Coordinates of C-alpha atoms and ligand atoms in Angstrom, one line a residue:
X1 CA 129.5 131.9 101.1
X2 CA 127.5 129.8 104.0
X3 CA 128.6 129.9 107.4
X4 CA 131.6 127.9 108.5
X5 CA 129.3 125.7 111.1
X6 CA 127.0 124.8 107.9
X7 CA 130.3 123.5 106.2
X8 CA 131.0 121.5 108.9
X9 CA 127.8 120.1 109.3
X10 CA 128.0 119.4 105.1
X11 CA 131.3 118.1 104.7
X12 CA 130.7 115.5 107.8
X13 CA 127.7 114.0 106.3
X14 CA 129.0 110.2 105.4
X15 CA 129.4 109.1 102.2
X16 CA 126.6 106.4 100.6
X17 CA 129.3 103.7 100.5
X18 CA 130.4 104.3 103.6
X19 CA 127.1 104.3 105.4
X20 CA 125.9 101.1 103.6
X21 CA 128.6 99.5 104.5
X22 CA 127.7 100.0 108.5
X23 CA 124.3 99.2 107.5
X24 CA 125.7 95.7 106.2
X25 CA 128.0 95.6 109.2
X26 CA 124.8 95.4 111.9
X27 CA 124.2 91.6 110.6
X28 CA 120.6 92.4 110.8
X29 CA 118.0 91.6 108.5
X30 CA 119.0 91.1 104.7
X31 CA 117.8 93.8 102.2
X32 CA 118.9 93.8 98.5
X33 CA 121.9 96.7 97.6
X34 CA 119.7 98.4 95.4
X35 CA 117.0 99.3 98.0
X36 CA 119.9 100.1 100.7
X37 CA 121.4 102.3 98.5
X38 CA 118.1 104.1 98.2
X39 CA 117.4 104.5 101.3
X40 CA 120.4 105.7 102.6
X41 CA 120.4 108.2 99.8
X42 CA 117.4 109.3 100.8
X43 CA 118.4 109.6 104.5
X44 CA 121.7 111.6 103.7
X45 CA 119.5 114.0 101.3
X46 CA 117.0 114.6 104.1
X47 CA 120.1 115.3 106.5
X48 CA 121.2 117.9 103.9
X49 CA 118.3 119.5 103.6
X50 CA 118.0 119.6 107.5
X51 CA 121.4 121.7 107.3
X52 CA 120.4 124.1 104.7
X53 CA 117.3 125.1 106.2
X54 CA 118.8 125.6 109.8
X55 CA 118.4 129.1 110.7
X56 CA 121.1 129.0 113.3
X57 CA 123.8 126.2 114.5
X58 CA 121.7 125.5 117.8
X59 CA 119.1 123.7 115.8
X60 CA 121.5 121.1 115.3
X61 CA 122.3 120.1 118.5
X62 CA 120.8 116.8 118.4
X63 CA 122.0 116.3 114.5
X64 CA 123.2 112.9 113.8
X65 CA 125.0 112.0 110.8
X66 CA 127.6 109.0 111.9
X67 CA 127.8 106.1 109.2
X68 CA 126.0 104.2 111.7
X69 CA 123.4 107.0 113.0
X70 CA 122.8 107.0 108.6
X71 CA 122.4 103.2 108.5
X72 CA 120.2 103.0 111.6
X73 CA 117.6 105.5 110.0
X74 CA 117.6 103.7 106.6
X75 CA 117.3 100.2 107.8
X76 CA 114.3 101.7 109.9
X77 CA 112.9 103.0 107.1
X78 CA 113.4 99.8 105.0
X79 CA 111.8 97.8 107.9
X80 CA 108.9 99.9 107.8
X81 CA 108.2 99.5 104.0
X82 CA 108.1 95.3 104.8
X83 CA 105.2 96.2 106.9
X84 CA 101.5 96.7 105.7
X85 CA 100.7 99.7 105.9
X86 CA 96.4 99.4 105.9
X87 CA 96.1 97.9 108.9
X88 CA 93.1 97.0 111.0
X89 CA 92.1 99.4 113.1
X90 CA 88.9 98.6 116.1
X91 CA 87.0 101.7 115.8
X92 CA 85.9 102.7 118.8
X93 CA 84.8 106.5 117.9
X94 CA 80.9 105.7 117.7
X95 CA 81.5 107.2 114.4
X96 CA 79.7 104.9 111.7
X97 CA 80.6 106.1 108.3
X98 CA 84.3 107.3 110.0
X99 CA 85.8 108.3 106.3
X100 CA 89.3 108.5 107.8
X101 CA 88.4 104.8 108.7
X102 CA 87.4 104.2 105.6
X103 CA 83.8 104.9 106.1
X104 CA 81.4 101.8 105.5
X105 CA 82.4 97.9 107.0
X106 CA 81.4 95.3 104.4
X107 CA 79.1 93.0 105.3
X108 CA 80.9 88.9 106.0
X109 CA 78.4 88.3 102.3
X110 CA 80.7 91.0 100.8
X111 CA 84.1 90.0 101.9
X112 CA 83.6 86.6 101.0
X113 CA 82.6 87.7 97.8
X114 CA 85.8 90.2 97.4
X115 CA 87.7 86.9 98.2
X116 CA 86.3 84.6 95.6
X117 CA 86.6 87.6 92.8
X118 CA 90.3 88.0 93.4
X119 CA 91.3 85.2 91.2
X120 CA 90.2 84.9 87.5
X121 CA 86.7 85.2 87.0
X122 CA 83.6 86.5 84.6
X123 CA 84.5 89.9 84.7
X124 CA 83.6 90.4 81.1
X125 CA 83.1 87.1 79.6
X126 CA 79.4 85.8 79.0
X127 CA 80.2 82.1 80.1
X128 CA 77.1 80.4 78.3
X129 CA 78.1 82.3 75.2
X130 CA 81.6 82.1 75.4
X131 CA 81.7 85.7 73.9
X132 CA 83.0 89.0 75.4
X133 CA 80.6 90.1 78.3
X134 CA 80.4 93.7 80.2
X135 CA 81.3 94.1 83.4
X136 CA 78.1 96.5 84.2
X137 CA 75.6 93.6 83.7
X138 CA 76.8 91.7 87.3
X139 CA 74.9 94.7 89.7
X140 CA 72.8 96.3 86.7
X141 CA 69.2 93.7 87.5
X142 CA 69.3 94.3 91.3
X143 CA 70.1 97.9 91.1
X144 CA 67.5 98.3 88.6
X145 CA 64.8 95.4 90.7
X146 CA 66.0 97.5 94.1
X147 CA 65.5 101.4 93.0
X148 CA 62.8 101.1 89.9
X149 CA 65.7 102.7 87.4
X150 CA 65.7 101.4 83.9
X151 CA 69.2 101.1 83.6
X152 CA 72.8 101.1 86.2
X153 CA 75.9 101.9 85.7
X154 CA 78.4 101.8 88.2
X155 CA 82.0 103.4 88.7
X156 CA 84.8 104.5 91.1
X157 CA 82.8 106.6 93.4
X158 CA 80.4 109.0 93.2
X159 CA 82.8 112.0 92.6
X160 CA 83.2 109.8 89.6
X161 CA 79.6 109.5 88.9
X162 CA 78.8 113.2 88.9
X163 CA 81.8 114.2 86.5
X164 CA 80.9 111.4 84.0
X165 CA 76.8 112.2 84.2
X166 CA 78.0 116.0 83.4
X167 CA 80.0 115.1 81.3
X168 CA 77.8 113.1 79.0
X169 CA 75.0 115.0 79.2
X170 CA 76.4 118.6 79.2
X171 CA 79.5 118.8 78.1
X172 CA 80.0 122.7 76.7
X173 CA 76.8 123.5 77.7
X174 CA 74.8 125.0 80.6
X175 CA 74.0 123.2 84.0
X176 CA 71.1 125.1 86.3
X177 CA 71.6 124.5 89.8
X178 CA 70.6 126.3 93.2
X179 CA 73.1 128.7 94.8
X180 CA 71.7 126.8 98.1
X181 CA 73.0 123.5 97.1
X182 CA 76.8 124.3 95.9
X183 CA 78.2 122.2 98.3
X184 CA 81.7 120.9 99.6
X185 CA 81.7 117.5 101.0
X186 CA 85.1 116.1 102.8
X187 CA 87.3 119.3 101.7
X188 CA 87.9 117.9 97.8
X189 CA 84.3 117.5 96.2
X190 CA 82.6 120.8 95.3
X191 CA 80.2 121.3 93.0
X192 CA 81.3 124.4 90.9
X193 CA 84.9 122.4 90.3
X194 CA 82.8 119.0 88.9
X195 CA 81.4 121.0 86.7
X196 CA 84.4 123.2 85.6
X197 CA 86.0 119.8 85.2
X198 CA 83.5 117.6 83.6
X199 CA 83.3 120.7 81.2
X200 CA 80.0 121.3 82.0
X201 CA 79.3 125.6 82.7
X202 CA 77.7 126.0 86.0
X203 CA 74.4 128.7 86.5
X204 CA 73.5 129.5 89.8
X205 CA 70.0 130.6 90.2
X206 CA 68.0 131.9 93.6
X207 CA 69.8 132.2 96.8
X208 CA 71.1 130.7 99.4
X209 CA 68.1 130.3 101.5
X210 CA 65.4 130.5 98.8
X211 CA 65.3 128.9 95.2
X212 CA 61.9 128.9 93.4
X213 CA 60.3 127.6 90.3
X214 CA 61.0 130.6 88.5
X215 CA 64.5 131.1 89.3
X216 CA 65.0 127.6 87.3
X217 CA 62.4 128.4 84.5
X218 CA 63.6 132.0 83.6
X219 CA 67.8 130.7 83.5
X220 CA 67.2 128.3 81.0
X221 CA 68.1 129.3 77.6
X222 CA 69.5 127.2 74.3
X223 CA 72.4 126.4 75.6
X224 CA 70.8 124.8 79.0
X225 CA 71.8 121.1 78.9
X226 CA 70.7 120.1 82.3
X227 CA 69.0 120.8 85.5
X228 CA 70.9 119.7 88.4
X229 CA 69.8 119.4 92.5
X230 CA 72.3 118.3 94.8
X231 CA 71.8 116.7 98.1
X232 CA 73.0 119.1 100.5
X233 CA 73.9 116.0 102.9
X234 CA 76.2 117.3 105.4
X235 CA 74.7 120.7 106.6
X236 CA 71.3 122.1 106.6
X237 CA 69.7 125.4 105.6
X238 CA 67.0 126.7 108.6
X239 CA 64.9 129.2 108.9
X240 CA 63.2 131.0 106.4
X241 CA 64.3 128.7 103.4
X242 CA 62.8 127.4 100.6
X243 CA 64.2 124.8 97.5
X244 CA 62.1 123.3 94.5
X245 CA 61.4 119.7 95.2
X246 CA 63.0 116.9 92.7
X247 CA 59.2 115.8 91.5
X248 CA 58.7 119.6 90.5
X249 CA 61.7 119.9 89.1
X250 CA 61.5 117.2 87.1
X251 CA 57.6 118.4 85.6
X252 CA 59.5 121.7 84.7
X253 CA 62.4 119.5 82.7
X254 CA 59.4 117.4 80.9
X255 CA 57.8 120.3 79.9
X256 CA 61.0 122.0 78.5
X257 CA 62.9 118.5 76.7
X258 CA 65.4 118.9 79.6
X259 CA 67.0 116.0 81.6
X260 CA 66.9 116.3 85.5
X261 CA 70.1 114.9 87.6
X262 CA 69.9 114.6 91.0
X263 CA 73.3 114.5 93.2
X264 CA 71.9 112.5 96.2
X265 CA 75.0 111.9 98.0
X266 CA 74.2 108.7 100.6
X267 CA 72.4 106.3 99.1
X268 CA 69.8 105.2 101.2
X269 CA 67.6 102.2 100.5
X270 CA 65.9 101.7 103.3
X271 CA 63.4 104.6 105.8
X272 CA 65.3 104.3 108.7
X273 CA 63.7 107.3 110.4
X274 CA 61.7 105.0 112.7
X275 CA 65.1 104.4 114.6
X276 CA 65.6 108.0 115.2
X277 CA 67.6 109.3 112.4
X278 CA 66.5 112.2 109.7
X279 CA 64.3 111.7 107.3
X280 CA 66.9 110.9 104.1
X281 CA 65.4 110.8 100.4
X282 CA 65.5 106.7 99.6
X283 CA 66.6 106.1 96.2
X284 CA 63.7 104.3 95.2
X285 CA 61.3 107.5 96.0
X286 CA 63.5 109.8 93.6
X287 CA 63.2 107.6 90.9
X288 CA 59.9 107.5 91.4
X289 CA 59.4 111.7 91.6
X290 CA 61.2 111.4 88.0
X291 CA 64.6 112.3 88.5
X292 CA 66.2 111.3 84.9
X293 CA 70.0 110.8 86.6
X294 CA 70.5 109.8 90.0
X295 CA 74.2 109.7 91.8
X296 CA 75.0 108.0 94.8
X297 CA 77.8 106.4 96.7
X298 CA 78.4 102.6 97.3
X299 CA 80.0 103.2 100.9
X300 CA 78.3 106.0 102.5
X301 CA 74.6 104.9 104.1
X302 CA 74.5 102.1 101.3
X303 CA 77.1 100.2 103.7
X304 CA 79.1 99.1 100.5
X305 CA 82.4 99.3 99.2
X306 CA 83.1 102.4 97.6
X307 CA 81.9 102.9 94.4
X308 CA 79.6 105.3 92.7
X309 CA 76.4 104.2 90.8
X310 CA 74.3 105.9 88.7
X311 CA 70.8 105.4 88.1
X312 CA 68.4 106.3 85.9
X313 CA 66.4 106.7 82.3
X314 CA 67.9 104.1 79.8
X315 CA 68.0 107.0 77.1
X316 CA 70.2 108.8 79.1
X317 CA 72.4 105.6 80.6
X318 CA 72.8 104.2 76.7
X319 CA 75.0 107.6 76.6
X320 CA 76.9 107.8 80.1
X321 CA 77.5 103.9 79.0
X322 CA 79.3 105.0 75.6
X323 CA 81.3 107.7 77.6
X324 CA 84.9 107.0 76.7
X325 CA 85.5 109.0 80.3
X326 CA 83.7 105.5 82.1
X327 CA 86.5 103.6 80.5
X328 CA 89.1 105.7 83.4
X329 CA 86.4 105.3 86.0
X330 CA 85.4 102.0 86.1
X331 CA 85.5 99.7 89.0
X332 CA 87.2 96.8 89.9
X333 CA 86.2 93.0 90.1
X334 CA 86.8 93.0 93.9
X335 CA 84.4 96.0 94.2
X336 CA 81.9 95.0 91.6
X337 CA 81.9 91.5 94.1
X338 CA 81.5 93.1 96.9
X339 CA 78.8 95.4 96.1
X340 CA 76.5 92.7 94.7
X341 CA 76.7 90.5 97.9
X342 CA 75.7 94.0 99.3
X343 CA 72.9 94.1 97.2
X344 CA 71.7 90.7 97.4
X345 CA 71.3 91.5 101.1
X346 CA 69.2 94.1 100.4
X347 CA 67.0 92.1 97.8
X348 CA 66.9 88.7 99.4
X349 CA 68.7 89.0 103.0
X350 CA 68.0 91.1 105.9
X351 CA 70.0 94.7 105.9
X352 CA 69.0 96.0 109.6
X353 CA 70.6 92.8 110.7
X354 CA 73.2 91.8 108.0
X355 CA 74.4 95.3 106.4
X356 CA 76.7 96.3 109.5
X357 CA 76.0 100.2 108.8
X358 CA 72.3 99.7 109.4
X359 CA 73.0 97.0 112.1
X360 CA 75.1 99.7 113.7
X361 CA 72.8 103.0 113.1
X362 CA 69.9 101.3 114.5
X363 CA 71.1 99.2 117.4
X364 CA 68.7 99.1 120.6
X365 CA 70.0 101.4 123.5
X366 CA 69.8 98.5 125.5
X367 CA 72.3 96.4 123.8
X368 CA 74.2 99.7 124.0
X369 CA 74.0 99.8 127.4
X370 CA 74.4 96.2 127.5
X371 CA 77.7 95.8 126.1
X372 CA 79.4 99.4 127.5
X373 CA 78.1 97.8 131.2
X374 CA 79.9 94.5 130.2
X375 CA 83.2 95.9 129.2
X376 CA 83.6 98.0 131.9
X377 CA 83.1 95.4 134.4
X378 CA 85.7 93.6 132.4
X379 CA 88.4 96.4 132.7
X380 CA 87.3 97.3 136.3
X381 CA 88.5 93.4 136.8
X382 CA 91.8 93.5 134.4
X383 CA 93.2 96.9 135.0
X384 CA 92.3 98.0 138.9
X385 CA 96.1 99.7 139.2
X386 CA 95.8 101.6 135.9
X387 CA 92.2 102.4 134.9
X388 CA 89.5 104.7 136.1
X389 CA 86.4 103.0 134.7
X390 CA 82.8 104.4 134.1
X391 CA 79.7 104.0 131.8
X392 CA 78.0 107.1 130.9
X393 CA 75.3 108.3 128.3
X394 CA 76.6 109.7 125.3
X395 CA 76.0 110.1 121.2
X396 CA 76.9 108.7 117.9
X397 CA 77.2 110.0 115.0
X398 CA 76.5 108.9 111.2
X399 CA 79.4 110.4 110.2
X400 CA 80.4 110.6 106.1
X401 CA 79.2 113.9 105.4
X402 CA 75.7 111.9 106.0
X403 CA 72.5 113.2 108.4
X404 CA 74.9 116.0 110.0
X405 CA 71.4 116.7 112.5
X406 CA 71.4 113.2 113.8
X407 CA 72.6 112.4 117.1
X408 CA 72.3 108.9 118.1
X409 CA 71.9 108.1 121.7
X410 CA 74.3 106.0 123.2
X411 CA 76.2 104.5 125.9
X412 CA 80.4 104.4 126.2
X413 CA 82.9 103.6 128.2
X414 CA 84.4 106.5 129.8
X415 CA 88.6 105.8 130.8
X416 CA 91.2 108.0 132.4
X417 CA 95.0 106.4 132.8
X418 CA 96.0 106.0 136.2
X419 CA 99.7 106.8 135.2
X420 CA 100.1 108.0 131.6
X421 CA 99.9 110.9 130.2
X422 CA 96.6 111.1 128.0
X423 CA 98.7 111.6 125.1
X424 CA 100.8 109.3 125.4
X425 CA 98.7 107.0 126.0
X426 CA 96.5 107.1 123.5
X427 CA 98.7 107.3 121.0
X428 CA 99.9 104.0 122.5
X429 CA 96.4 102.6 121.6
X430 CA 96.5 103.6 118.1
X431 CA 99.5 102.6 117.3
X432 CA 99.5 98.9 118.6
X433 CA 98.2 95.8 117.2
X434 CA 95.4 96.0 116.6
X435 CA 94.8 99.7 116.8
X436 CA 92.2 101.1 118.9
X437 CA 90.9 104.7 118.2
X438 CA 88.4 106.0 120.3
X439 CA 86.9 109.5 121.2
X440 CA 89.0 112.3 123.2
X441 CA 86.5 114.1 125.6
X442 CA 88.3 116.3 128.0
X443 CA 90.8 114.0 130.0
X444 CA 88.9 111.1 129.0
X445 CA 89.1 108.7 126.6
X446 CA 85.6 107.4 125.2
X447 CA 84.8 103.8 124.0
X448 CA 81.1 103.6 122.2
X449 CA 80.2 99.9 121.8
X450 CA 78.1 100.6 118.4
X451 CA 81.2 100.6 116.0
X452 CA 83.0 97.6 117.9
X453 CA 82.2 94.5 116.5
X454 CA 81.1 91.7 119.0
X455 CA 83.7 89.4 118.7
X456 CA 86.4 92.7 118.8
X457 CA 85.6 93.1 122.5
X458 CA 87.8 90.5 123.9
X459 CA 90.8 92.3 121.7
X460 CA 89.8 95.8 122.9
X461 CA 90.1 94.0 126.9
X462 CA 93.9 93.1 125.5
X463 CA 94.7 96.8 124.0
X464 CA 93.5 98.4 127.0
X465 CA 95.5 95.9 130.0
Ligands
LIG501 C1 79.6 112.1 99.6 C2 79.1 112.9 98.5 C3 79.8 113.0 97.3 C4 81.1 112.4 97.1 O1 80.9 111.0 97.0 P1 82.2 110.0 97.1 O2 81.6 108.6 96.9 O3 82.9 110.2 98.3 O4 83.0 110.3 95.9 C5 79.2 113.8 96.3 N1 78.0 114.4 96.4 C6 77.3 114.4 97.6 C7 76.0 115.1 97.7 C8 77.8 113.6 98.7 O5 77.2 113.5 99.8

């Protein structure tokens, strides 16, 4: 028998009639019965549940359950829904690839393009033929004309793209890959679970600091399907380490009949170490050192929407193609649009300048300076009462599990809150309109000019005063 202060608490909750009928009683906005009813359903189970679980009747001090206290929480609640949810967001982190952010911001080529793809259009249909058409033939010439591949396919992302390669080429049998290069990118994606689920059976060989030639050659056996490197891109092994490069790992697949898959993670298409950032494998160059399967993502250095795209042999495309696994995975009009404006950029346009990831990753320190300089003098006019203002030297990062080593020198705008609680106040910030998410040093709260566009500036002055 529960306590008599829980059966109080139980039998006063209202009834669902009762509290949508004070709902209807506020004269507020209009909301059909049906979705009222929910949500005050909802509200009075929640309310229940609160009871149940109390350890003690002091936890319910503040418990309201009054009809109108009920209504309140599920009008609220029904409000909320009417709202978008995505909203825009200024990222202010210095953070390029932020994946909570969602990672890479599409070129103006690429959102036009998104735009014009969201009505009807040649997804599948051959329009000089008037016959059915396939929706890999839009990106397949300049991913092929871009990396050297014989053949593209593209799909979801490139968790996607690594499941449906294993899939297709070693389904039930045996995948060799270095213990050094099991890796976990963003909590969800790890190797040994791909495999287990593409149904591919993983063998580890060497260790984690050292794989060799051998350790490959002597694990393969009948039942190998498939050698496998993966990119480790967001942490290095140092010191005394060594891993078999993709060229000789694909001479020891020639010389065997075996297929070599490479996991590269980022896809990078341009050197960008000129600008100060590590030295990532380009696409093109792993292609070239004979990598059968390559698997990349679409929004990670690419600075694409996200998608996955594999690259490779046509022998071995023909069969990821006839996959009936790529029929769950494929993408979407708006994506396939948006990635060919992204490639076109890179074919015909210019990507330091037009891509915003590579605009962003290599932007002079002096415009850096520049713009952090410009904005504080800005605020130091708008907000005298409230702000503490300073420009200091700082770093950006790549972010998206991409070039972990690579700081990126910088300059932000350092603020402190004359009268809020840091907190509270950024909180504030990221919950307006537009929201504004910066960096949390300490008791400061750090702006980095590389990640805010231009023309976001002027909004950023109206968050902040
Ligand atoms: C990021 C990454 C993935 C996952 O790619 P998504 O596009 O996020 O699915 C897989 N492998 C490597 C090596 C990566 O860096």
């Amino acid at each position: 028998m529960a306590e008599n202060w829980r059966q109080e608490y139980l039998r006063a909750l209202p009834g669902v009639d009762v509290a949508v009928a004070a709902a209807r009683q506020t004269g507020g906005e209009y909301f059909p019965h049906a979705l009222l009813v929910r949500a005050v359903q909802e509200i009075v189970d929640s309310l229940r549940r609160q009871i149940l679980r109390a350890a003690n009747r002091d936890e319910l001090v503040e418990f309201q359950s009054s009809p109108e206290a009920v209504a309140c929480a599920a009008l609220a609640r029904l409000r909320q829904l009417k709202q978008p949810s995505l909203q825009r967001v200024i990222n202010a982190t210095g953070t390029v690839l932020h994946t909570n952010l969602g990672r890479a911001r599409l070129a103006g080529a690429a959102k036009e393009a998104m735009q014009r793809a969201a009505g009807y259009c040649n997804l599948e249909m051959d329009l000089p033929a008037g016959r059915r058409g396939q929706r890999h033939t839009h990106v397949e010439r300049l991913l092929t004309a871009l990396t050297g591949a014989e053949a593209a396919c593209v799909v979801n992302n490139n968790a996607a793209a690594v499941m449906l390669a294993l899939n297709t080429l070693a389904a039930g049998k045996k995948v060799i890959v270095s213990r050094g290069e099991l890796v976990e990118i963003g909590g969800s994606f790890r190797i040994p679970e791909v495999m287990a689920a593409s149904g591919a059976r993983l063998v580890e060989v060497g260790t984690t600091n050292k794989t060799h030639y051998g350790d490959y050659e002597q694990a393969v056996d009948e039942e190998t399907a498939l050698l496998l490197k993966v990119h480790t891109s967001n942490y290095r092994v140092v010191g005394f380490t060594a891993a078999v490069e993709v060229d000789e790992l694909a001479v020891l697949g020639r010389s065997l009949g075996l297929p070599v898959m490479e996991d590269l993670g980022s896809g990078l298409l341009v050197d960008l170490s000129a600008f100060g950032l590590e030295r990532e494998p380009l696409v093109a160059e792993r292609i070239a050192a004979g990598v059968d399967v390559l698997t990349l993502s679409g929004d990670k250095l690419l600075g694409g929407p996200q998608a996955g795209i594999i690259l490779g042999r046509r022998v071995f495309l023909e069969r990821i193609k006839k996959n009936q696994l790529l029929r769950a995975l494929r993408p979407d009009k708006v994506t396939l649009a948006a990635l060919e404006a992204t490639l076109q950029i890179y074919l015909f346009g210019e990507p330091l300048r037009d891509i915003p990831v590579l605009a962003m990753l290599t932007m002079p320190l002096a415009t850096l300076k520049r713009r952090a300089e410009r904005l504080a003098s800005v605020l130091r006019e708008k907000a005298p009462g409230n702000l503490t203002v300073a420009v200091r030297e700082d770093y950006s990062f790549v972010g998206g599990g991409a070039m972990p080593l690579t700081r990126l020198p910088t300059f932000v705008v350092a603020l402190r809150h004359k009268k809020m609680p840091q907190a509270e106040w950024v909180q504030k910030l990221r919950t307006g309109t537009p929201s504004l998410v910066g960096r949390v040093q300490a008791d400061w709260l750090l702006l980095d000019p590389r990640t805010i566009e231009e023309a976001e500036e002027e909004e950023v002055v109206t968050c902040l005063t």
